mmCIF file of C-alpha atoms in Angstrom:
data_model
loop_
_atom_site.group_PDB
_atom_site.id
_atom_site.type_symbol
_atom_site.label_atom_id
_atom_site.label_comp_id
_atom_site.label_asym_id
_atom_site.label_seq_id
_atom_site.Cartn_x
_atom_site.Cartn_y
_atom_site.Cartn_z
ATOM 1 C CA MET X 16 -31.730 17.189 54.424
ATOM 2 C CA GLU X 17 -33.918 20.238 54.698
ATOM 3 C CA ALA X 18 -36.725 20.636 52.389
ATOM 4 C CA SER X 19 -36.050 23.332 49.816
ATOM 5 C CA ASN X 20 -37.657 22.620 46.623
ATOM 6 C CA ASP X 21 -40.354 24.223 44.857
ATOM 7 C CA GLY X 22 -43.345 21.850 44.379
ATOM 8 C CA GLY X 23 -44.258 23.740 41.096
ATOM 9 C CA ILE X 24 -40.779 22.981 39.776
ATOM 10 C CA VAL X 25 -41.061 19.434 40.857
ATOM 11 C CA LEU X 26 -44.258 19.151 39.306
ATOM 12 C CA SER X 27 -42.863 20.512 35.948
ATOM 13 C CA LEU X 28 -40.201 17.959 35.980
ATOM 14 C CA PHE X 29 -42.806 15.277 36.492
ATOM 15 C CA LEU X 30 -44.756 16.644 33.657
ATOM 16 C CA MET X 31 -41.711 16.811 31.265
ATOM 17 C CA VAL X 32 -40.932 13.215 31.986
ATOM 18 C CA ALA X 33 -44.479 12.279 31.311
ATOM 19 C CA ALA X 34 -44.624 14.278 28.029
ATOM 20 C CA ILE X 35 -41.146 12.502 26.834
ATOM 21 C CA ALA X 36 -42.578 8.948 27.838
ATOM 22 C CA TYR X 37 -45.591 9.746 25.950
ATOM 23 C CA ALA X 38 -43.893 10.775 22.874
ATOM 24 C CA LEU X 39 -41.541 7.839 22.899
ATOM 25 C CA LEU X 40 -44.060 5.194 23.487
ATOM 26 C CA ASN X 41 -46.248 6.644 20.691
ATOM 27 C CA ALA X 42 -43.263 6.593 18.519
ATOM 28 C CA ILE X 43 -42.835 2.967 19.036
ATOM 29 C CA VAL X 44 -46.519 2.343 18.501
ATOM 30 C CA VAL X 45 -46.463 4.031 15.308
ATOM 31 C CA TYR X 46 -43.132 2.245 14.332
ATOM 32 C CA GLU X 47 -45.065 -1.265 15.166
ATOM 33 C CA ARG X 48 -48.171 -0.275 13.316
ATOM 34 C CA SER X 49 -46.152 0.820 10.042
ATOM 35 C CA THR X 50 -43.873 -2.086 9.703
ATOM 36 C CA GLY X 51 -46.313 -3.976 7.850
ATOM 37 C CA ILE X 52 -45.280 -7.223 9.367
ATOM 38 C CA ALA X 53 -48.347 -9.641 8.780
ATOM 39 C CA ILE X 54 -49.858 -10.667 12.055
ATOM 40 C CA ASN X 55 -52.271 -13.416 12.286
ATOM 41 C CA THR X 56 -54.555 -12.198 15.353
ATOM 42 C CA LYS X 57 -54.820 -9.113 17.705
ATOM 43 C CA THR X 58 -53.254 -11.034 20.450
ATOM 44 C CA ASP X 59 -50.181 -11.604 18.270
ATOM 45 C CA TYR X 60 -50.271 -7.911 17.478
ATOM 46 C CA TYR X 61 -50.228 -6.950 21.294
ATOM 47 C CA HIS X 62 -47.690 -9.454 21.930
ATOM 48 C CA ARG X 63 -45.347 -7.979 19.504
ATOM 49 C CA LEU X 64 -46.239 -4.317 20.778
ATOM 50 C CA LEU X 65 -45.778 -5.223 24.320
ATOM 51 C CA ARG X 66 -42.268 -6.999 23.598
ATOM 52 C CA LEU X 67 -41.387 -3.814 21.688
ATOM 53 C CA LEU X 68 -42.373 -1.439 24.584
ATOM 54 C CA SER X 69 -40.880 -3.335 27.266
ATOM 55 C CA GLY X 70 -37.678 -3.847 25.353
ATOM 56 C CA TRP X 71 -37.222 -0.152 24.684
ATOM 57 C CA ALA X 72 -38.302 0.902 28.305
ATOM 58 C CA ASN X 73 -35.430 -1.112 29.506
ATOM 59 C CA LEU X 74 -33.012 0.168 26.983
ATOM 60 C CA GLY X 75 -34.311 3.706 27.974
ATOM 61 C CA ASN X 76 -33.805 2.867 31.640
ATOM 62 C CA SER X 77 -30.248 1.841 30.687
ATOM 63 C CA VAL X 78 -29.556 5.351 29.042
ATOM 64 C CA VAL X 79 -31.080 7.241 32.169
ATOM 65 C CA HIS X 80 -28.764 5.304 34.483
ATOM 66 C CA ILE X 81 -25.941 6.260 32.145
ATOM 67 C CA LEU X 82 -27.134 10.077 32.532
ATOM 68 C CA LEU X 83 -27.150 9.473 36.425
ATOM 69 C CA ILE X 84 -23.606 7.870 36.254
ATOM 70 C CA VAL X 85 -22.330 10.955 34.336
ATOM 71 C CA TYR X 86 -23.930 13.300 36.555
ATOM 72 C CA THR X 87 -22.537 11.487 39.643
ATOM 73 C CA LEU X 88 -18.912 11.437 38.353
ATOM 74 C CA ALA X 89 -19.350 15.324 37.316
ATOM 75 C CA HIS X 90 -20.262 16.019 40.849
ATOM 76 C CA LYS X 91 -17.497 13.993 42.687
ATOM 77 C CA GLY X 92 -16.016 16.999 44.454
ATOM 78 C CA ASN X 93 -19.528 18.540 45.309
ATOM 79 C CA ASP X 94 -19.839 19.192 49.303
ATOM 80 C CA SER X 95 -23.356 19.743 49.423
ATOM 81 C CA ASP X 96 -25.575 17.416 51.701
ATOM 82 C CA TYR X 97 -26.986 15.465 48.826
ATOM 83 C CA TRP X 98 -23.783 14.547 47.530
ATOM 84 C CA ILE X 99 -22.107 13.729 50.931
ATOM 85 C CA GLU X 100 -25.116 11.389 51.496
ATOM 86 C CA GLU X 101 -24.772 9.696 48.151
ATOM 87 C CA ARG X 102 -21.169 8.930 48.669
ATOM 88 C CA LYS X 103 -22.012 7.338 52.000
ATOM 89 C CA LEU X 104 -24.352 5.041 50.067
ATOM 90 C CA GLY X 105 -21.623 3.883 47.585
ATOM 91 C CA GLY X 106 -20.238 4.743 44.356
ATOM 92 C CA ILE X 107 -21.520 4.220 40.818
ATOM 93 C CA GLU X 108 -21.166 0.606 40.804
ATOM 94 C CA GLY X 109 -24.965 0.079 41.489
ATOM 95 C CA PRO X 110 -26.118 2.240 38.539
ATOM 96 C CA VAL X 111 -23.645 0.624 36.459
ATOM 97 C CA GLY X 112 -24.855 -2.799 37.316
ATOM 98 C CA LEU X 113 -28.332 -1.442 36.536
ATOM 99 C CA THR X 114 -27.194 0.186 33.297
ATOM 100 C CA VAL X 115 -25.777 -3.382 32.087
ATOM 101 C CA LEU X 116 -28.764 -5.588 33.306
ATOM 102 C CA ASN X 117 -31.427 -3.312 31.741
ATOM 103 C CA PHE X 118 -29.446 -2.886 28.522
ATOM 104 C CA LEU X 119 -29.386 -7.001 28.203
ATOM 105 C CA VAL X 120 -33.056 -7.147 29.165
ATOM 106 C CA GLY X 121 -34.044 -4.866 26.668
ATOM 107 C CA LEU X 122 -31.844 -6.154 23.938
ATOM 108 C CA SER X 123 -33.370 -9.662 24.803
ATOM 109 C CA ALA X 124 -36.808 -8.336 24.303
ATOM 110 C CA LEU X 125 -36.061 -6.663 21.165
ATOM 111 C CA ARG X 126 -34.315 -9.424 19.673
ATOM 112 C CA GLY X 127 -37.351 -11.778 20.190
ATOM 113 C CA TYR X 128 -35.625 -13.899 22.843
ATOM 114 C CA SER X 129 -37.654 -15.443 25.896
ATOM 115 C CA MET X 130 -39.696 -12.860 27.478
ATOM 116 C CA MET X 131 -39.051 -14.685 30.713
ATOM 117 C CA PHE X 132 -35.623 -12.505 31.412
ATOM 118 C CA SER X 133 -37.683 -9.270 31.142
ATOM 119 C CA ILE X 134 -40.529 -10.583 33.184
ATOM 120 C CA GLY X 135 -38.295 -11.891 35.962
ATOM 121 C CA TRP X 136 -35.870 -8.717 35.869
ATOM 122 C CA ASN X 137 -38.671 -6.218 35.676
ATOM 123 C CA SER X 138 -40.647 -7.834 38.482
ATOM 124 C CA PHE X 139 -37.665 -8.051 40.763
ATOM 125 C CA VAL X 140 -36.835 -4.413 40.001
ATOM 126 C CA ALA X 141 -40.544 -3.273 40.961
ATOM 127 C CA LEU X 142 -40.586 -5.258 43.881
ATOM 128 C CA ALA X 143 -37.136 -4.603 45.324
ATOM 129 C CA GLY X 144 -37.294 -0.769 44.449
ATOM 130 C CA THR X 145 -40.481 -0.612 46.261
ATOM 131 C CA LEU X 146 -39.518 -2.445 49.366
ATOM 132 C CA LEU X 147 -35.718 -1.262 49.692
ATOM 133 C CA PRO X 148 -35.776 2.134 51.882
ATOM 134 C CA VAL X 149 -32.814 3.493 49.847
ATOM 135 C CA VAL X 150 -34.498 3.344 46.587
ATOM 136 C CA TRP X 151 -38.303 4.573 45.941
ATOM 137 C CA PRO X 152 -38.922 5.024 49.639
ATOM 138 C CA ARG X 153 -36.157 7.421 50.146
ATOM 139 C CA PHE X 154 -37.027 9.284 46.694
ATOM 140 C CA VAL X 155 -40.517 10.119 47.955
ATOM 141 C CA GLU X 156 -39.281 10.913 51.405
ATOM 142 C CA GLU X 157 -36.555 13.211 50.885
ATOM 143 C CA GLY X 158 -35.785 13.235 47.175
ATOM 144 C CA LEU X 159 -38.757 15.205 46.252
ATOM 145 C CA ALA X 160 -38.243 17.964 48.850
ATOM 146 C CA ALA X 161 -34.447 18.525 48.947
ATOM 147 C CA TRP X 162 -32.577 16.574 46.108
ATOM 148 C CA PRO X 163 -31.178 18.654 42.956
ATOM 149 C CA TYR X 164 -33.718 18.947 40.435
ATOM 150 C CA SER X 165 -31.816 17.463 37.657
ATOM 151 C CA VAL X 166 -31.666 14.364 39.984
ATOM 152 C CA ILE X 167 -35.445 14.311 40.567
ATOM 153 C CA PHE X 168 -35.796 14.754 36.499
ATOM 154 C CA ILE X 169 -33.533 11.497 36.050
ATOM 155 C CA TRP X 170 -35.534 9.526 38.976
ATOM 156 C CA PHE X 171 -38.758 10.425 37.470
ATOM 157 C CA ALA X 172 -37.297 9.144 34.262
ATOM 158 C CA ILE X 173 -36.084 5.974 35.655
ATOM 159 C CA PHE X 174 -39.728 5.543 37.347
ATOM 160 C CA ALA X 175 -41.340 5.917 34.047
ATOM 161 C CA PHE X 176 -39.138 3.442 32.208
ATOM 162 C CA GLU X 177 -39.424 1.042 34.945
ATOM 163 C CA LEU X 178 -43.236 1.151 35.253
ATOM 164 C CA THR X 179 -43.584 0.811 31.565
ATOM 165 C CA ALA X 180 -41.235 -2.136 31.392
ATOM 166 C CA VAL X 181 -42.820 -4.126 34.238
ATOM 167 C CA THR X 182 -46.307 -3.366 32.961
ATOM 168 C CA CYS X 183 -45.565 -4.366 29.458
ATOM 169 C CA SER X 184 -43.791 -7.453 30.323
ATOM 170 C CA LEU X 185 -46.321 -8.869 32.919
ATOM 171 C CA THR X 186 -49.223 -7.840 30.401
ATOM 172 C CA HIS X 187 -47.087 -9.843 27.646
ATOM 173 C CA LEU X 188 -47.163 -12.851 30.127
ATOM 174 C CA ALA X 189 -50.919 -12.472 30.864
ATOM 175 C CA LEU X 190 -51.638 -12.410 27.169
ATOM 176 C CA GLY X 191 -49.535 -15.491 26.617
ATOM 177 C CA ASN X 192 -51.557 -17.417 29.510
ATOM 178 C CA THR X 193 -54.732 -16.136 27.991
ATOM 179 C CA LYS X 194 -53.720 -17.493 24.361
ATOM 180 C CA ARG X 195 -52.679 -20.981 25.802
ATOM 181 C CA LYS X 196 -55.989 -21.209 27.715
ATOM 182 C CA SER X 197 -58.142 -20.316 24.593
ATOM 183 C CA GLU X 198 -56.299 -22.827 22.232
#
């Protein structure tokens, strides 16, 4: 694919996703602070906040994957270079699987079940996405330069949600380990 994207537009898309993520994360923090649940220690407060942030990030990632699926299905007959290459890589099965798994992980965290599912899944996603050439390396190498702007926006959103989910779930784990050592 030949580079054709305007760097300023790509930067604007990134900033739009950053603003959306900032607003969503702050809304979750405001919700957590205003629910009035009695929390014994600061560590308990942060555990709850990190669980909420991780869970909502996974649910957000699920929603963004739904958008990717809808966008892909809407361009089924498109014969541009991008869509020809996408069809070679497969159909919507991968995004559907990621949608379902992210939904289950997010629901598990928000319902207060063990965070080990979140920690395991989000760590796997971060590692696999970084190492598999078809995921983030492909996005950086060709996506930013030549993919449709709407797809770039979706991938930036996926990145924001995946980064939030993995950092929050791993921080939750680290706080849990710190709490056990101090007891």
